[in-house]
Structures are given as C-alpha cells and as structure tokens.
Coordinates of C-alpha atoms and ligand atoms in Angstrom, one line a residue:
M1 CA 136.6 183.4 166.2
A2 CA 138.9 180.9 167.9
S3 CA 140.2 182.0 171.5
Y4 CA 142.9 179.8 173.6
T5 CA 143.7 180.1 177.3
L6 CA 147.6 180.2 177.7
A7 CA 149.2 179.6 181.1
L8 CA 152.5 181.6 181.1
L9 CA 154.7 180.8 183.7
P10 CA 158.1 182.9 183.5
G11 CA 159.9 181.3 186.5
D12 CA 163.6 182.4 187.2
G13 CA 166.4 184.3 185.7
I14 CA 166.3 185.2 182.3
G15 CA 162.8 183.3 182.2
P16 CA 160.8 186.3 182.6
D17 CA 163.4 188.2 180.1
V18 CA 162.5 185.7 177.5
M19 CA 159.0 186.0 178.4
V20 CA 158.5 189.3 177.8
E21 CA 159.7 188.8 174.1
A22 CA 157.3 185.9 173.8
E23 CA 154.6 188.2 174.9
K24 CA 155.3 190.7 171.9
I25 CA 154.9 187.7 169.5
L26 CA 151.7 187.1 171.1
D27 CA 150.6 190.8 170.9
V28 CA 151.2 190.5 167.3
I29 CA 149.2 187.3 166.7
E30 CA 146.2 189.0 168.7
N31 CA 146.8 192.0 166.4
E32 CA 147.1 190.4 163.0
T33 CA 145.2 187.1 163.0
P34 CA 141.6 186.2 163.8
I35 CA 142.8 184.2 167.1
A36 CA 142.1 185.3 170.4
L37 CA 144.5 184.8 173.5
E38 CA 143.7 184.9 176.9
R39 CA 146.9 185.1 179.1
N40 CA 147.4 183.9 182.8
L41 CA 150.8 185.0 183.9
I42 CA 151.8 182.9 186.8
P43 CA 154.8 183.7 189.0
C44 CA 156.8 180.5 190.1
G45 CA 160.2 178.8 190.7
G46 CA 163.0 179.0 192.9
Q47 CA 163.2 183.2 193.4
Y48 CA 159.4 182.8 194.2
Y49 CA 159.8 180.1 196.7
T50 CA 162.3 182.4 198.4
E51 CA 159.7 185.3 198.7
T52 CA 156.9 183.0 199.6
G53 CA 157.7 179.4 200.5
K54 CA 155.7 178.2 197.7
E55 CA 156.7 177.1 194.3
W56 CA 153.8 178.8 192.7
P57 CA 150.5 180.0 193.8
E58 CA 147.5 177.6 195.2
G59 CA 145.7 176.3 192.6
S60 CA 148.1 176.6 189.7
F61 CA 148.6 172.8 188.8
V62 CA 144.8 172.7 188.6
F63 CA 144.6 175.8 186.3
C64 CA 147.1 174.4 183.9
R65 CA 145.4 171.0 184.0
D66 CA 141.7 172.2 183.4
E67 CA 141.6 175.6 182.2
A68 CA 144.8 176.1 180.0
D69 CA 144.5 175.2 176.1
A70 CA 148.8 175.3 176.7
I71 CA 151.5 176.2 178.6
L72 CA 154.4 178.4 178.0
L73 CA 157.4 178.1 180.4
G74 CA 160.6 180.3 180.8
A75 CA 163.0 178.6 182.9
I76 CA 163.4 177.2 186.3
G77 CA 166.2 177.0 188.8
W78 CA 168.0 179.5 191.2
P79 CA 171.4 178.9 192.5
G80 CA 171.4 177.6 196.3
V81 CA 167.7 177.5 196.4
V82 CA 166.0 174.2 197.3
T83 CA 162.8 173.2 199.1
K84 CA 162.8 172.2 202.3
D85 CA 163.1 168.5 201.4
G86 CA 166.1 169.2 199.6
D87 CA 164.5 169.1 195.8
L88 CA 164.9 171.6 193.0
A89 CA 162.8 174.6 194.1
G90 CA 160.2 175.1 191.2
G91 CA 160.5 171.3 190.5
E92 CA 156.9 171.0 191.2
V93 CA 156.3 173.5 188.4
I94 CA 158.5 172.0 185.5
L95 CA 158.8 168.3 186.8
G96 CA 155.2 168.3 188.4
L97 CA 153.6 169.3 185.2
R98 CA 155.7 166.9 183.0
S99 CA 154.6 163.8 185.1
G100 CA 151.3 165.3 186.5
L101 CA 150.0 165.9 182.8
D102 CA 151.7 162.8 181.4
L103 CA 153.6 165.0 179.2
Y104 CA 155.6 162.0 178.0
A105 CA 157.3 163.2 174.8
N106 CA 160.0 166.0 175.2
V107 CA 160.7 167.0 171.6
R108 CA 163.8 169.0 171.0
P109 CA 164.4 169.9 167.3
I110 CA 167.6 170.5 166.1
R111 CA 167.6 172.7 163.0
L112 CA 170.8 175.0 161.5
Y113 CA 169.3 178.2 160.3
D114 CA 171.2 179.9 157.2
G115 CA 173.5 182.6 158.6
I116 CA 174.5 181.0 162.0
T117 CA 178.1 180.8 163.0
H118 CA 178.9 178.8 166.1
K119 CA 181.4 179.8 168.7
V120 CA 184.4 177.4 169.1
H121 CA 187.5 177.8 170.5
G122 CA 186.0 181.1 171.5
Q123 CA 186.0 182.0 167.9
F124 CA 182.9 182.5 165.5
T125 CA 183.3 179.8 162.6
Q126 CA 181.0 177.8 160.4
M127 CA 181.5 174.1 161.4
W128 CA 178.3 172.5 160.2
S129 CA 176.2 173.1 157.0
P130 CA 172.4 174.5 157.0
G131 CA 170.8 171.9 155.4
L132 CA 172.9 169.2 156.8
V133 CA 171.6 169.9 160.3
D134 CA 167.6 168.8 160.8
M135 CA 166.6 166.6 163.0
T136 CA 164.4 166.1 166.4
I137 CA 165.4 164.2 169.3
V138 CA 162.4 162.7 171.4
R139 CA 163.3 162.4 175.1
E140 CA 161.3 160.2 177.2
N141 CA 159.9 162.6 179.8
T142 CA 157.9 160.9 182.7
E143 CA 160.5 158.2 183.9
G144 CA 163.8 156.7 183.7
L145 CA 166.5 158.3 186.2
Y146 CA 164.1 161.1 186.8
Y147 CA 161.2 159.0 188.1
A148 CA 161.6 159.7 191.7
L149 CA 161.7 163.4 191.3
L150 CA 159.0 163.3 188.8
K151 CA 156.6 161.4 191.1
R152 CA 157.5 163.6 194.0
S153 CA 157.2 166.7 192.0
A154 CA 153.4 165.8 190.8
D155 CA 152.4 164.6 194.0
K156 CA 153.4 168.0 195.6
A157 CA 151.8 169.6 192.7
R158 CA 148.5 167.9 193.3
G159 CA 148.8 169.0 197.1
G160 CA 150.3 165.7 198.2
S161 CA 153.5 165.6 200.6
G162 CA 155.9 163.9 198.1
W163 CA 156.5 160.3 197.0
E164 CA 159.4 158.3 198.0
P165 CA 160.8 155.0 196.6
D166 CA 161.0 152.1 198.8
S167 CA 164.2 152.1 200.6
M168 CA 166.5 149.1 199.3
E169 CA 169.6 147.3 200.4
F170 CA 172.9 147.6 198.5
P171 CA 175.3 144.6 199.5
G172 CA 178.8 145.8 199.6
L173 CA 177.9 149.3 200.2
D174 CA 178.9 150.8 203.5
G175 CA 177.4 153.9 205.2
E176 CA 175.1 156.2 203.7
V177 CA 173.7 155.8 200.0
A178 CA 171.8 158.1 198.0
W179 CA 169.9 156.2 195.1
D180 CA 167.8 157.1 192.3
P181 CA 165.8 154.1 190.5
R182 CA 165.6 154.1 187.0
P183 CA 162.5 152.6 186.0
I184 CA 161.7 152.2 182.3
S185 CA 158.3 150.6 181.6
R186 CA 156.7 149.0 178.5
K187 CA 153.9 151.8 178.5
G188 CA 156.2 154.6 178.9
S189 CA 158.4 153.3 176.3
E190 CA 155.8 152.4 173.9
R191 CA 154.2 155.6 173.9
V192 CA 157.3 157.8 173.4
I193 CA 158.5 155.4 170.4
R194 CA 155.3 155.5 168.9
Y195 CA 155.2 159.3 169.0
A196 CA 158.5 159.4 167.4
F197 CA 157.7 156.8 164.6
E198 CA 154.7 159.2 163.7
L199 CA 156.5 162.4 164.2
A200 CA 159.1 160.8 161.6
Q201 CA 156.0 160.5 158.9
R202 CA 155.3 164.2 159.1
R203 CA 159.1 165.1 158.4
N204 CA 161.0 164.9 155.2
G205 CA 163.4 162.5 156.4
A206 CA 167.4 162.6 157.2
P207 CA 169.2 165.3 155.2
T208 CA 171.7 163.1 153.9
D209 CA 169.5 160.9 151.9
G210 CA 165.9 161.9 152.6
K211 CA 164.9 158.9 154.1
R212 CA 162.6 158.4 157.1
R213 CA 164.8 157.1 159.6
V214 CA 163.9 156.5 163.4
T215 CA 167.4 156.2 165.5
C216 CA 167.0 154.3 169.0
V217 CA 169.5 155.8 171.3
D218 CA 170.2 153.6 174.6
K219 CA 172.9 151.9 176.6
S220 CA 171.1 148.1 176.3
N221 CA 174.8 146.6 176.4
V222 CA 174.7 147.2 179.9
T223 CA 171.2 148.1 181.4
R224 CA 168.0 146.1 181.7
G225 CA 165.9 149.3 181.4
C226 CA 167.4 150.3 178.0
Q227 CA 167.1 146.3 176.8
L228 CA 163.5 146.9 177.4
F229 CA 163.3 150.1 175.5
R230 CA 165.2 148.9 172.4
Q231 CA 163.0 145.5 172.3
I232 CA 160.1 147.7 172.3
F233 CA 161.6 149.9 169.9
S234 CA 162.1 146.7 167.4
E235 CA 158.3 145.8 168.1
I236 CA 157.0 149.2 166.9
S237 CA 159.3 149.6 164.1
G238 CA 157.4 146.6 162.9
E239 CA 154.4 148.9 162.5
F240 CA 156.2 151.5 160.2
T241 CA 157.9 149.5 157.8
E242 CA 158.6 152.0 155.5
T243 CA 160.8 154.0 158.0
E244 CA 164.2 153.0 158.6
T245 CA 165.5 152.1 161.8
N246 CA 168.9 152.8 163.4
M247 CA 170.2 151.8 166.8
A248 CA 173.0 153.3 168.7
Y249 CA 174.6 153.2 172.3
I250 CA 174.3 156.7 174.0
D251 CA 178.2 156.9 174.2
A252 CA 178.6 156.3 170.6
F253 CA 175.8 158.5 169.6
T254 CA 177.3 161.6 170.9
M255 CA 180.4 161.3 168.7
W256 CA 178.2 160.5 165.7
L257 CA 176.1 163.3 166.6
V258 CA 178.8 165.8 166.1
R259 CA 180.6 164.0 163.3
N260 CA 177.4 163.0 160.7
P261 CA 174.4 164.8 162.2
E262 CA 173.1 164.7 158.5
E263 CA 172.3 161.1 159.0
F264 CA 169.9 161.6 161.8
D265 CA 166.0 162.3 161.1
V266 CA 164.3 161.4 164.5
V267 CA 166.0 160.0 167.4
V268 CA 164.3 158.9 170.5
T269 CA 165.8 158.1 173.9
P270 CA 165.2 157.5 177.8
N271 CA 165.1 160.5 179.9
M272 CA 168.4 161.2 181.3
F273 CA 170.3 160.5 177.8
G274 CA 168.1 162.8 176.0
D275 CA 168.7 165.6 178.8
I276 CA 172.4 165.3 178.2
C277 CA 172.6 165.1 174.3
T278 CA 170.1 167.7 173.4
D279 CA 172.8 170.2 175.3
L280 CA 175.3 168.8 173.0
A281 CA 173.4 168.8 169.8
S282 CA 172.1 172.1 170.4
V283 CA 175.7 173.3 169.6
L284 CA 175.0 172.0 166.1
Q285 CA 172.4 174.8 165.7
G286 CA 174.3 177.5 166.8
G287 CA 173.9 176.9 171.0
M288 CA 171.3 177.0 173.8
G289 CA 170.0 180.8 172.5
I290 CA 168.2 178.7 169.6
A291 CA 167.1 175.4 171.1
A292 CA 163.4 175.2 171.5
S293 CA 161.3 172.3 173.1
G294 CA 157.8 170.8 173.8
N295 CA 156.7 168.4 176.6
I296 CA 153.9 166.7 174.7
G297 CA 151.4 164.3 176.0
D298 CA 148.1 163.2 174.5
H299 CA 145.9 165.8 176.3
H300 CA 148.2 168.4 177.6
A301 CA 151.3 170.2 176.4
M302 CA 153.7 172.7 178.0
F303 CA 156.6 174.7 175.7
E304 CA 160.0 176.0 177.0
P305 CA 163.6 176.8 175.7
V306 CA 166.0 174.2 176.7
H307 CA 168.2 176.6 178.3
G308 CA 168.0 177.1 182.2
S309 CA 167.7 180.4 183.9
A310 CA 171.4 181.7 183.5
P311 CA 171.5 183.7 186.4
K312 CA 174.4 186.1 185.9
Y313 CA 172.4 187.3 182.7
T314 CA 169.3 188.0 184.4
G315 CA 167.8 191.4 183.4
Q316 CA 170.8 192.2 181.3
N317 CA 169.1 192.5 178.1
K318 CA 171.9 189.9 176.7
T319 CA 169.8 186.6 176.2
N320 CA 168.9 185.4 173.1
P321 CA 165.0 185.3 173.0
I322 CA 165.1 183.2 169.8
A323 CA 164.6 179.6 171.7
M324 CA 161.6 181.1 173.6
I325 CA 160.5 182.6 170.3
S326 CA 160.7 179.3 168.8
S327 CA 159.1 177.5 171.3
V328 CA 156.1 179.8 170.9
G329 CA 156.4 178.8 167.3
M330 CA 156.1 175.0 168.4
M331 CA 153.2 175.8 170.8
F332 CA 151.1 177.1 167.9
D333 CA 152.0 174.0 165.7
W334 CA 150.8 171.8 168.3
L335 CA 147.5 173.6 168.7
G336 CA 147.0 174.0 165.0
E337 CA 147.5 169.8 164.9
T338 CA 145.3 169.3 168.1
K339 CA 142.4 171.9 167.7
G340 CA 142.2 171.4 163.9
D341 CA 143.0 175.3 163.3
A342 CA 144.8 176.1 160.4
D343 CA 145.5 179.6 161.6
C344 CA 147.9 178.4 164.2
K345 CA 149.4 176.1 161.7
T346 CA 150.2 179.2 159.6
I347 CA 151.2 181.6 162.6
A348 CA 153.5 178.3 163.6
T349 CA 155.0 178.5 159.8
L350 CA 155.3 182.1 159.8
I351 CA 157.1 182.4 163.3
E352 CA 159.8 179.9 162.0
Q353 CA 160.1 182.2 158.8
A354 CA 160.5 185.4 160.7
I355 CA 163.0 184.1 163.0
A356 CA 165.0 182.6 159.9
E357 CA 164.6 186.2 158.0
I358 CA 166.3 187.8 161.1
I359 CA 169.2 185.2 161.5
S360 CA 170.0 185.5 157.9
D361 CA 169.7 189.2 157.7
G362 CA 172.3 189.0 160.5
S363 CA 172.0 192.9 161.8
V364 CA 170.1 192.2 164.8
L365 CA 171.3 189.5 166.7
T366 CA 172.7 188.8 170.3
Y367 CA 176.2 188.3 171.5
D368 CA 176.0 184.5 171.4
L369 CA 175.7 184.5 167.4
G370 CA 178.1 187.3 167.3
G371 CA 175.8 190.0 167.1
T372 CA 175.6 193.1 169.4
S373 CA 172.0 193.7 169.9
G374 CA 169.9 193.2 173.1
T375 CA 167.2 190.4 174.1
S376 CA 164.6 193.1 173.4
E377 CA 166.0 194.5 170.1
V378 CA 165.8 191.0 168.4
G379 CA 162.4 190.3 170.1
E380 CA 161.2 193.8 168.2
A381 CA 162.8 192.6 165.1
I382 CA 161.2 189.1 165.1
S383 CA 157.8 190.6 165.9
T384 CA 158.1 193.2 163.5
A385 CA 158.9 190.6 160.8
L386 CA 156.2 188.3 161.9
G387 CA 153.6 191.2 161.6
I388 CA 154.7 191.9 157.9
L389 CA 154.2 188.3 157.1
L390 CA 150.9 188.1 158.7
R391 CA 149.6 190.9 157.1
Q392 CA 150.4 189.4 153.7
H393 CA 149.3 186.1 154.7
Y394 CA 145.8 187.5 155.5
A395 CA 145.6 190.2 152.8
V396 CA 146.0 187.3 150.3
A397 CA 143.8 185.0 152.2
Ligands
LIG401 C1 165.7 170.5 180.8 C2 166.1 170.8 182.1 C3 165.6 170.2 183.3 C4 165.7 168.7 183.1 C5 166.1 170.6 184.7 C6 165.6 172.1 184.9 C7 164.9 169.9 185.8 O1 167.5 170.8 182.3 O2 164.7 170.6 180.6 O3 166.4 169.7 180.0 O4 166.7 168.1 183.6 O5 165.0 168.0 182.5
LIG402 MN1 168.6 169.8 180.6

C-alpha cells in the first residue's frame, strides 16, 4: 500500500481556515482509497513569528526537503509583521522553499468551470464562456525581480544569516537608493521554458482551435533579461516543432488575456510578470477563490492557493476553499506523475470532478461566487461528492 508523507503548512490568516478543508479531503482519500497519508502540520508565518520570534520551528526546512513527499501551504503574510531585517515574515517558508528546493516552475491553471458567475461592477454576471477559458500560466519561480529575497530566504531557511547583493553605484541618483537586482539566467530560463513546452504536450491545446501553443510573455523590447528569456524561448521551441509559439509583451498580454483568453494554452513568463498577471487571470475563472497553484521542481513540489492570507476574513467561515482543494488535486496529480501511482492520478481527476459538480449544482457556494454558504459547508459538500466518486471508482475497479 502506497504511503506518502505530507508537510502541511497552514500559515497566516485564512490559510489555516482552508487547510481544515484540505484535511477533510485528505480524510476522504484515506478512508476510500488504498493510499495512506502521514500528515505533519507545521505552524508558520507572520503570526507565528509574532508569537515565537521564528518563522517556523527549527528543522522545518530539512523536514520539507528530506522527509516530505509533497508540501501543502495555506497562505503567508500578516499586516505590519516583518522580520528584524525588514523582510516579509514567513518569507523563509514560502520563498525559502521555492528557492531552497529549486521549485522553478510556478504552475497556475486558469480554467472557467461551468456555472461560475463573476463579480463585475459589484454585480454577478457571465463575462467569459466556460470551455473558452482554459490555459496554464507558468511563472518562473527562482530568479527575476524576486532573486535577492529568494536567496536571502533560502539562506535563512538553511540556518544562515541572509544574503545581500553587492552594492552598486547608480550614477545620477542622489541620496538613499533601494534596489532589487533582476537577474535572468540561461539555466533558470531554459528549465522553466522547457517545463512549459512539456506541459503543453500533456494538454489539449488552446480552446479556440485545439492547437498546442506556448506563449512567451516578457518585456524584451526594453530589458536585457527579457531579451535573453525570449532568445532561449526561441531556441527551446526548436525542440518542439509541432507546438505553435506566440510572443507578447507583458503590457499587451494583459489586454489580450482579458479580451481573447481562448487563444492561450500555455503561457511562460518571468517571476514578477507572472505574479501580477496570474491575479488578473484569476478573474477569468471567477476570482482568487478558485485559483490554485503548484511550485514544481525536479525533486520537490509545494502546492498552494494563489490567494493571500486575507486577514479580515480570518476565522469568519467566509473564504472559498476551492482554490485550496484544487491545489490538493494538483498535488495528487504531481504525486501520480512522479511516483507513477495510478491511484493518485485517479484521486486528482476525481477531486476536479467533485469541484465541478458542486459549482454547477450551485446550491453550496461561498459569497464570492454569489452563494450564501460558508467555508466549511463548501468543504463538506466537495468532500462528500469526492467520497461518492471514489466509492464508485473503487467498486467498479
Ligand atoms: C504569490 C504571492 C507571493 C509572491 C508572496 C506572498 C511572496 O503573492 O504566491 O503570488 O509574490 O510570489
Ligand atoms: Mn501573488
């Protein structure tokens, strides 16, 4: 019987609220499938830092690196809480793991489920069509504009004292200058761009024409780093001659994303652009309550909802848990791929199916989707639906 060790990092604010719902899904999986799960709950984040002076308990990074088969994260960040170096408290967790475990591809699927209405001008409406929004944005996750903080966080997570870029002169600037280097390397670009092309081979192409298409989003008309990124994109595309390529500058891309989402299949972009455009893209699928993600490397992976800690909703039983539950689905898909475990692949598919059922049914949804149910009712409804699907599957199998 397969058994997997999971590191569960609830973090701040609504992170623990949605982690409770993720655990309901894990309970169902343990009850209804041959899979055993060893769960390790690790407190962490800005609130934990306020209480303890640490971002997570000693040894947590090593546990995530050496013991965990996969990592699930809630949310990181609490208003006004920074470390003594002035960094994001909890950065050691989210950025330390992204950098320290080389999770170079931040994979963010954008798919519009049937039955979703979006909130625009404060009203619920259907702006985009299900079936015409189905893309995955792959955000570079270990360098770019986040490089200095990523390195510093990983260094602290490994027990070091932090890392600073060398000082640099800024001719023509007077007085105090804060700066963030934005290195983009050949190695960092190659691996994430290749990941994007390989991902396209596993998908069904763009909604508009079913063609496999990878879009490079950058600002190569202006910056050197993006010129290198685009050059490498062109080189790697030569290995995938059956896949269409497309290139867009980030500013124009944000416009096309909203206007013609059906043309996009897989999108690959440097770190900061990916951070921004994935929040925008979440609107196409009904908002941050739906948006799931995986931080994926060659040997490790961490899954998390794209949303933050939303302090004002903490403990209110308001937050939509679907982004988190869908991240659990991505985690099982990744376990299925990397461990060659068909049960995990089935679980991933059935989690998605359970979510789709609850959304199209429409009677148990949170406020962001126009419903009146709470976090726990939605989590309950999806885990019940998943239980039924799993029982059917294993009864037939
Ligand atoms: C995200 C978040 C993080 C990021 C923060 C919390 C460091 O916004 O996952 O998109 O900027 O990457
Ligand atoms: Mn973000």
